[in-house]
Short mmCIF file of C-alpha atoms in Angstrom, two decimals:
data_model
loop_
_atom_site.label_atom_id
_atom_site.label_comp_id
_atom_site.label_asym_id
_atom_site.label_seq_id
_atom_site.Cartn_x
_atom_site.Cartn_y
_atom_site.Cartn_z
CA UNK A 1 -7.49 -18.43 -19.86
CA UNK A 2 -7.77 -14.76 -19.02
CA UNK A 3 -7.87 -13.79 -22.66
CA UNK A 4 -9.71 -15.56 -25.49
CA UNK A 5 -7.01 -14.35 -27.85
CA UNK A 6 -4.10 -14.58 -25.48
CA UNK A 7 -1.67 -12.87 -27.83
CA UNK A 8 -0.99 -12.04 -31.42
CA UNK A 9 2.69 -12.27 -30.50
CA UNK A 10 3.64 -15.90 -30.61
CA UNK A 11 7.34 -16.00 -29.83
CA UNK A 12 9.68 -14.59 -27.21
CA UNK A 13 11.68 -12.92 -29.98
CA UNK A 14 8.50 -11.18 -31.19
CA UNK A 15 7.87 -10.08 -27.61
CA UNK A 16 11.35 -8.60 -27.51
CA UNK A 17 10.73 -6.75 -30.79
CA UNK A 18 7.45 -5.39 -29.42
CA UNK A 19 9.16 -4.13 -26.27
CA UNK A 20 11.85 -2.46 -28.31
CA UNK A 21 9.17 -0.77 -30.44
CA UNK A 22 7.04 0.53 -27.58
CA UNK A 23 9.60 0.63 -24.79
CA UNK A 24 12.28 2.74 -26.48
CA UNK A 25 13.62 4.63 -23.50
CA UNK A 26 15.32 7.16 -25.74
CA UNK A 27 12.02 8.59 -26.97
CA UNK A 28 9.19 10.17 -24.92
CA UNK A 29 6.02 8.13 -25.07
CA UNK A 30 3.09 9.56 -27.02
CA UNK A 31 -0.04 9.78 -24.92
CA UNK A 32 -2.23 7.99 -27.46
CA UNK A 33 -0.02 4.91 -27.09
CA UNK A 34 -0.63 4.48 -23.36
CA UNK A 35 -3.65 2.19 -23.48
CA UNK A 36 -2.37 0.20 -26.45
CA UNK A 37 0.89 -0.45 -24.61
CA UNK A 38 -0.89 -1.38 -21.40
CA UNK A 39 -3.15 -3.89 -23.19
CA UNK A 40 -0.17 -5.54 -24.87
CA UNK A 41 1.74 -5.66 -21.60
CA UNK A 42 -1.13 -7.40 -19.86
CA UNK A 43 -1.73 -9.96 -22.62
CA UNK A 44 1.97 -10.73 -23.01
CA UNK A 45 2.42 -11.07 -19.26
CA UNK A 46 -0.41 -13.60 -19.12
CA UNK A 47 1.12 -15.51 -22.04
CA UNK A 48 4.46 -15.74 -20.24
CA UNK A 49 2.80 -16.75 -16.96
CA UNK A 50 0.97 -19.59 -18.70
CA UNK A 51 4.01 -20.74 -20.68
CA UNK A 52 6.00 -23.86 -19.82
CA UNK A 53 9.54 -24.21 -18.51
CA UNK A 54 9.26 -22.61 -15.07
CA UNK A 55 11.62 -23.94 -12.39
CA UNK A 56 11.27 -23.43 -8.66
CA UNK A 57 13.70 -20.75 -7.47
CA UNK A 58 12.81 -20.59 -3.77
CA UNK A 59 9.85 -20.96 -1.43
CA UNK A 60 8.62 -19.82 1.96
CA UNK A 61 5.82 -22.06 3.19
CA UNK A 62 3.03 -21.87 0.61
CA UNK A 63 4.65 -18.93 -1.18
CA UNK A 64 6.69 -20.10 -4.19
CA UNK A 65 8.86 -18.14 -6.62
CA UNK A 66 9.67 -19.72 -9.98
CA UNK A 67 12.04 -18.51 -12.68
CA UNK A 68 12.86 -19.04 -16.33
CA UNK A 69 15.12 -17.34 -18.84
CA UNK A 70 13.61 -15.82 -21.98
CA UNK A 71 15.92 -15.14 -24.95
CA UNK A 72 16.58 -11.42 -25.46
CA UNK A 73 14.67 -10.61 -22.27
CA UNK A 74 16.61 -12.31 -19.50
CA UNK A 75 15.62 -14.00 -16.26
CA UNK A 76 11.96 -13.70 -15.29
CA UNK A 77 10.40 -14.49 -11.92
CA UNK A 78 6.90 -15.69 -11.10
CA UNK A 79 5.30 -15.87 -7.66
CA UNK A 80 2.26 -18.00 -6.82
CA UNK A 81 0.45 -18.18 -3.52
CA UNK A 82 -2.67 -17.43 -1.48
CA UNK A 83 -3.18 -14.05 0.20
CA UNK A 84 -5.75 -13.70 2.99
CA UNK A 85 -7.04 -10.41 1.58
CA UNK A 86 -9.74 -9.65 -0.99
CA UNK A 87 -8.48 -9.13 -4.54
CA UNK A 88 -10.14 -5.73 -4.73
CA UNK A 89 -8.35 -4.54 -1.60
CA UNK A 90 -4.97 -5.72 -2.92
CA UNK A 91 -5.54 -3.89 -6.19
CA UNK A 92 -6.65 -0.71 -4.39
CA UNK A 93 -3.49 -0.79 -2.32
CA UNK A 94 -1.23 -1.34 -5.32
CA UNK A 95 -2.91 1.07 -7.70
CA UNK A 96 -5.15 3.69 -6.08
CA UNK A 97 -3.06 4.15 -2.93
CA UNK A 98 0.31 3.94 -4.64
CA UNK A 99 1.54 7.25 -3.17
CA UNK A 100 1.08 5.78 0.31
CA UNK A 101 3.44 2.91 -0.53
CA UNK A 102 6.36 4.23 1.58
CA UNK A 103 4.10 3.87 4.64
CA UNK A 104 3.79 0.10 4.27
CA UNK A 105 6.21 -1.13 1.57
CA UNK A 106 9.71 -1.57 3.00
CA UNK A 107 11.21 -1.60 -0.51
CA UNK A 108 9.97 1.90 -1.43
CA UNK A 109 11.60 5.17 -0.41
CA UNK A 110 9.24 7.54 -2.20
CA UNK A 111 6.69 7.56 -5.01
CA UNK A 112 4.62 10.08 -6.90
CA UNK A 113 2.08 9.96 -9.72
CA UNK A 114 3.64 11.74 -12.70
CA UNK A 115 0.57 11.69 -14.95
CA UNK A 116 -2.97 10.34 -14.66
CA UNK A 117 -4.41 9.06 -17.94
CA UNK A 118 -7.71 7.78 -16.53
CA UNK A 119 -8.93 6.02 -13.37
CA UNK A 120 -7.23 2.78 -14.46
CA UNK A 121 -4.07 4.08 -16.17
CA UNK A 122 -1.27 6.32 -14.90
CA UNK A 123 2.47 6.99 -14.91
CA UNK A 124 4.35 6.73 -11.61
CA UNK A 125 7.90 7.50 -10.46
CA UNK A 126 9.33 5.22 -7.73
CA UNK A 127 12.54 5.36 -5.73
CA UNK A 128 13.56 2.11 -4.05
CA UNK A 129 15.45 1.79 -0.80
CA UNK A 130 19.01 0.49 -0.63
CA UNK A 131 18.83 -3.21 0.21
CA UNK A 132 20.71 -6.49 -0.30
CA UNK A 133 23.94 -4.88 -1.48
CA UNK A 134 21.95 -2.86 -4.06
CA UNK A 135 21.85 0.92 -3.76
CA UNK A 136 18.66 2.90 -4.37
CA UNK A 137 17.24 2.81 -7.89
CA UNK A 138 14.46 4.79 -9.49
CA UNK A 139 11.83 3.61 -11.94
CA UNK A 140 9.26 5.27 -14.18
CA UNK A 141 6.26 3.00 -14.80
CA UNK A 142 3.25 3.05 -17.04
CA UNK A 143 0.61 1.22 -14.98
CA UNK A 144 -2.85 -0.07 -15.81
CA UNK A 145 -5.39 -2.49 -14.43
CA UNK A 146 -8.50 -4.16 -15.74
CA UNK A 147 -11.02 -6.81 -14.77
CA UNK A 148 -11.11 -9.90 -16.91
CA UNK A 149 -13.44 -12.79 -16.14
CA UNK A 150 -13.12 -13.39 -12.40
CA UNK A 151 -9.67 -11.81 -12.03
CA UNK A 152 -8.17 -8.36 -11.59
CA UNK A 153 -5.00 -7.84 -13.67
CA UNK A 154 -2.61 -5.04 -12.77
CA UNK A 155 0.42 -4.51 -15.00
CA UNK A 156 3.25 -1.99 -15.09
CA UNK A 157 6.46 -1.56 -17.04
CA UNK A 158 9.18 1.03 -17.52
CA UNK A 159 8.84 3.91 -19.94
CA UNK A 160 10.51 7.24 -20.59
CA UNK A 161 8.52 10.31 -19.57
CA UNK A 162 9.46 14.00 -19.90
CA UNK A 163 8.12 14.80 -16.42
CA UNK A 164 10.45 12.22 -14.84
CA UNK A 165 13.88 12.79 -16.38
CA UNK A 166 16.96 10.86 -15.19
CA UNK A 167 18.21 11.95 -11.78
CA UNK A 168 21.09 11.13 -9.44
CA UNK A 169 19.69 7.60 -9.01
CA UNK A 170 20.54 4.71 -11.28
CA UNK A 171 17.49 4.39 -13.55
CA UNK A 172 16.47 0.72 -13.42
CA UNK A 173 13.88 -0.88 -15.71
CA UNK A 174 11.02 -3.31 -15.39
CA UNK A 175 10.14 -5.12 -18.59
CA UNK A 176 6.98 -6.08 -16.79
CA UNK A 177 5.59 -6.29 -13.28
CA UNK A 178 2.15 -7.92 -13.45
CA UNK A 179 -0.22 -9.12 -10.76
CA UNK A 180 -3.15 -11.46 -11.47
CA UNK A 181 -5.52 -11.46 -8.49
CA UNK A 182 -8.30 -14.06 -8.51
CA UNK A 183 -10.72 -14.53 -5.57
CA UNK A 184 -10.92 -18.09 -4.31
CA UNK A 185 -14.25 -19.61 -5.36
CA UNK A 186 -14.87 -21.13 -1.94
CA UNK A 187 -13.75 -18.01 -0.05
CA UNK A 188 -13.81 -14.66 -1.95
CA UNK A 189 -12.15 -12.92 1.00
CA UNK A 190 -8.93 -14.71 -0.01
CA UNK A 191 -6.98 -14.31 -3.23
CA UNK A 192 -4.91 -16.55 -5.46
CA UNK A 193 -2.09 -14.23 -6.52
CA UNK A 194 0.28 -14.70 -9.44
CA UNK A 195 2.96 -12.05 -9.81
CA UNK A 196 5.29 -11.82 -12.81
CA UNK A 197 8.50 -9.82 -12.41
CA UNK A 198 11.40 -8.97 -14.70
CA UNK A 199 13.80 -6.22 -13.73
CA UNK A 200 17.10 -4.86 -14.94
CA UNK A 201 18.71 -3.16 -11.96
CA UNK A 202 21.46 -1.69 -14.15
CA UNK A 203 24.91 -0.96 -12.76
CA UNK A 204 27.64 -3.57 -12.40
CA UNK A 205 25.84 -6.30 -10.51
CA UNK A 206 26.64 -10.04 -10.76
CA UNK A 207 23.63 -12.14 -11.73
CA UNK A 208 23.54 -13.98 -8.39
CA UNK A 209 23.33 -10.65 -6.53
CA UNK A 210 20.50 -9.52 -8.80
CA UNK A 211 18.66 -12.83 -8.34
CA UNK A 212 18.98 -12.62 -4.56
CA UNK A 213 17.86 -8.99 -4.50
CA UNK A 214 14.80 -9.74 -6.64
CA UNK A 215 13.59 -12.81 -4.71
CA UNK A 216 14.34 -11.20 -1.35
CA UNK A 217 12.49 -8.06 -2.41
CA UNK A 218 9.51 -10.07 -3.69
CA UNK A 219 9.11 -11.94 -0.40
CA UNK A 220 9.42 -8.69 1.56
CA UNK A 221 6.79 -7.05 -0.65
CA UNK A 222 4.43 -9.98 -0.14
CA UNK A 223 4.88 -9.80 3.63
CA UNK A 224 4.08 -6.10 3.50
CA UNK A 225 0.92 -6.73 1.47
CA UNK A 226 -0.22 -9.42 3.90
CA UNK A 227 0.46 -7.44 7.05
CA UNK A 228 -1.30 -4.22 6.10
#
């Protein structure tokens, strides 16, 4: 277990209530809530990852994406696989070098850091590329990472921020996007990666189009991580 007290929130309905409390996109987020929100997001993501009821959605060799539906939240996706890169390097690419993402991530059109809270917490604005019948979306994420036991945990989720107001793009939302990166014990240069993803792309999209776009985008993102 990554956390001794994995969560004080013991039901999916409680999780939904927590997200509604802290993820109210109609109200700007107060700065003193940033770290509290990030800690809850990480612990709840781990709880969901370790929960039962996952079904295989699709696979590509040793890379497997699972899914499950959570009441009041919707369909959630989980990737598991081995990446031939050190966990620290993956985290540096995802967090510290986020503004370079358009250079290597084929899903990202542009990205900028809106606000830096500390060296492990920030707010970022992303614009995705048009792909899989889905036009470009933009996202505003609160992101944080921490080391716990032998793993690095990097979590992000959508918030409202006054420095990133709605634009001409459809504003999509991530309930959570969490990576757990654990070095293999017999080879620390390789990483066991678990990635939790839940996204609302907004707009009038049938569920099967959304599902295809998410799994397709996840596999593309993984290929980009592996090849750079």
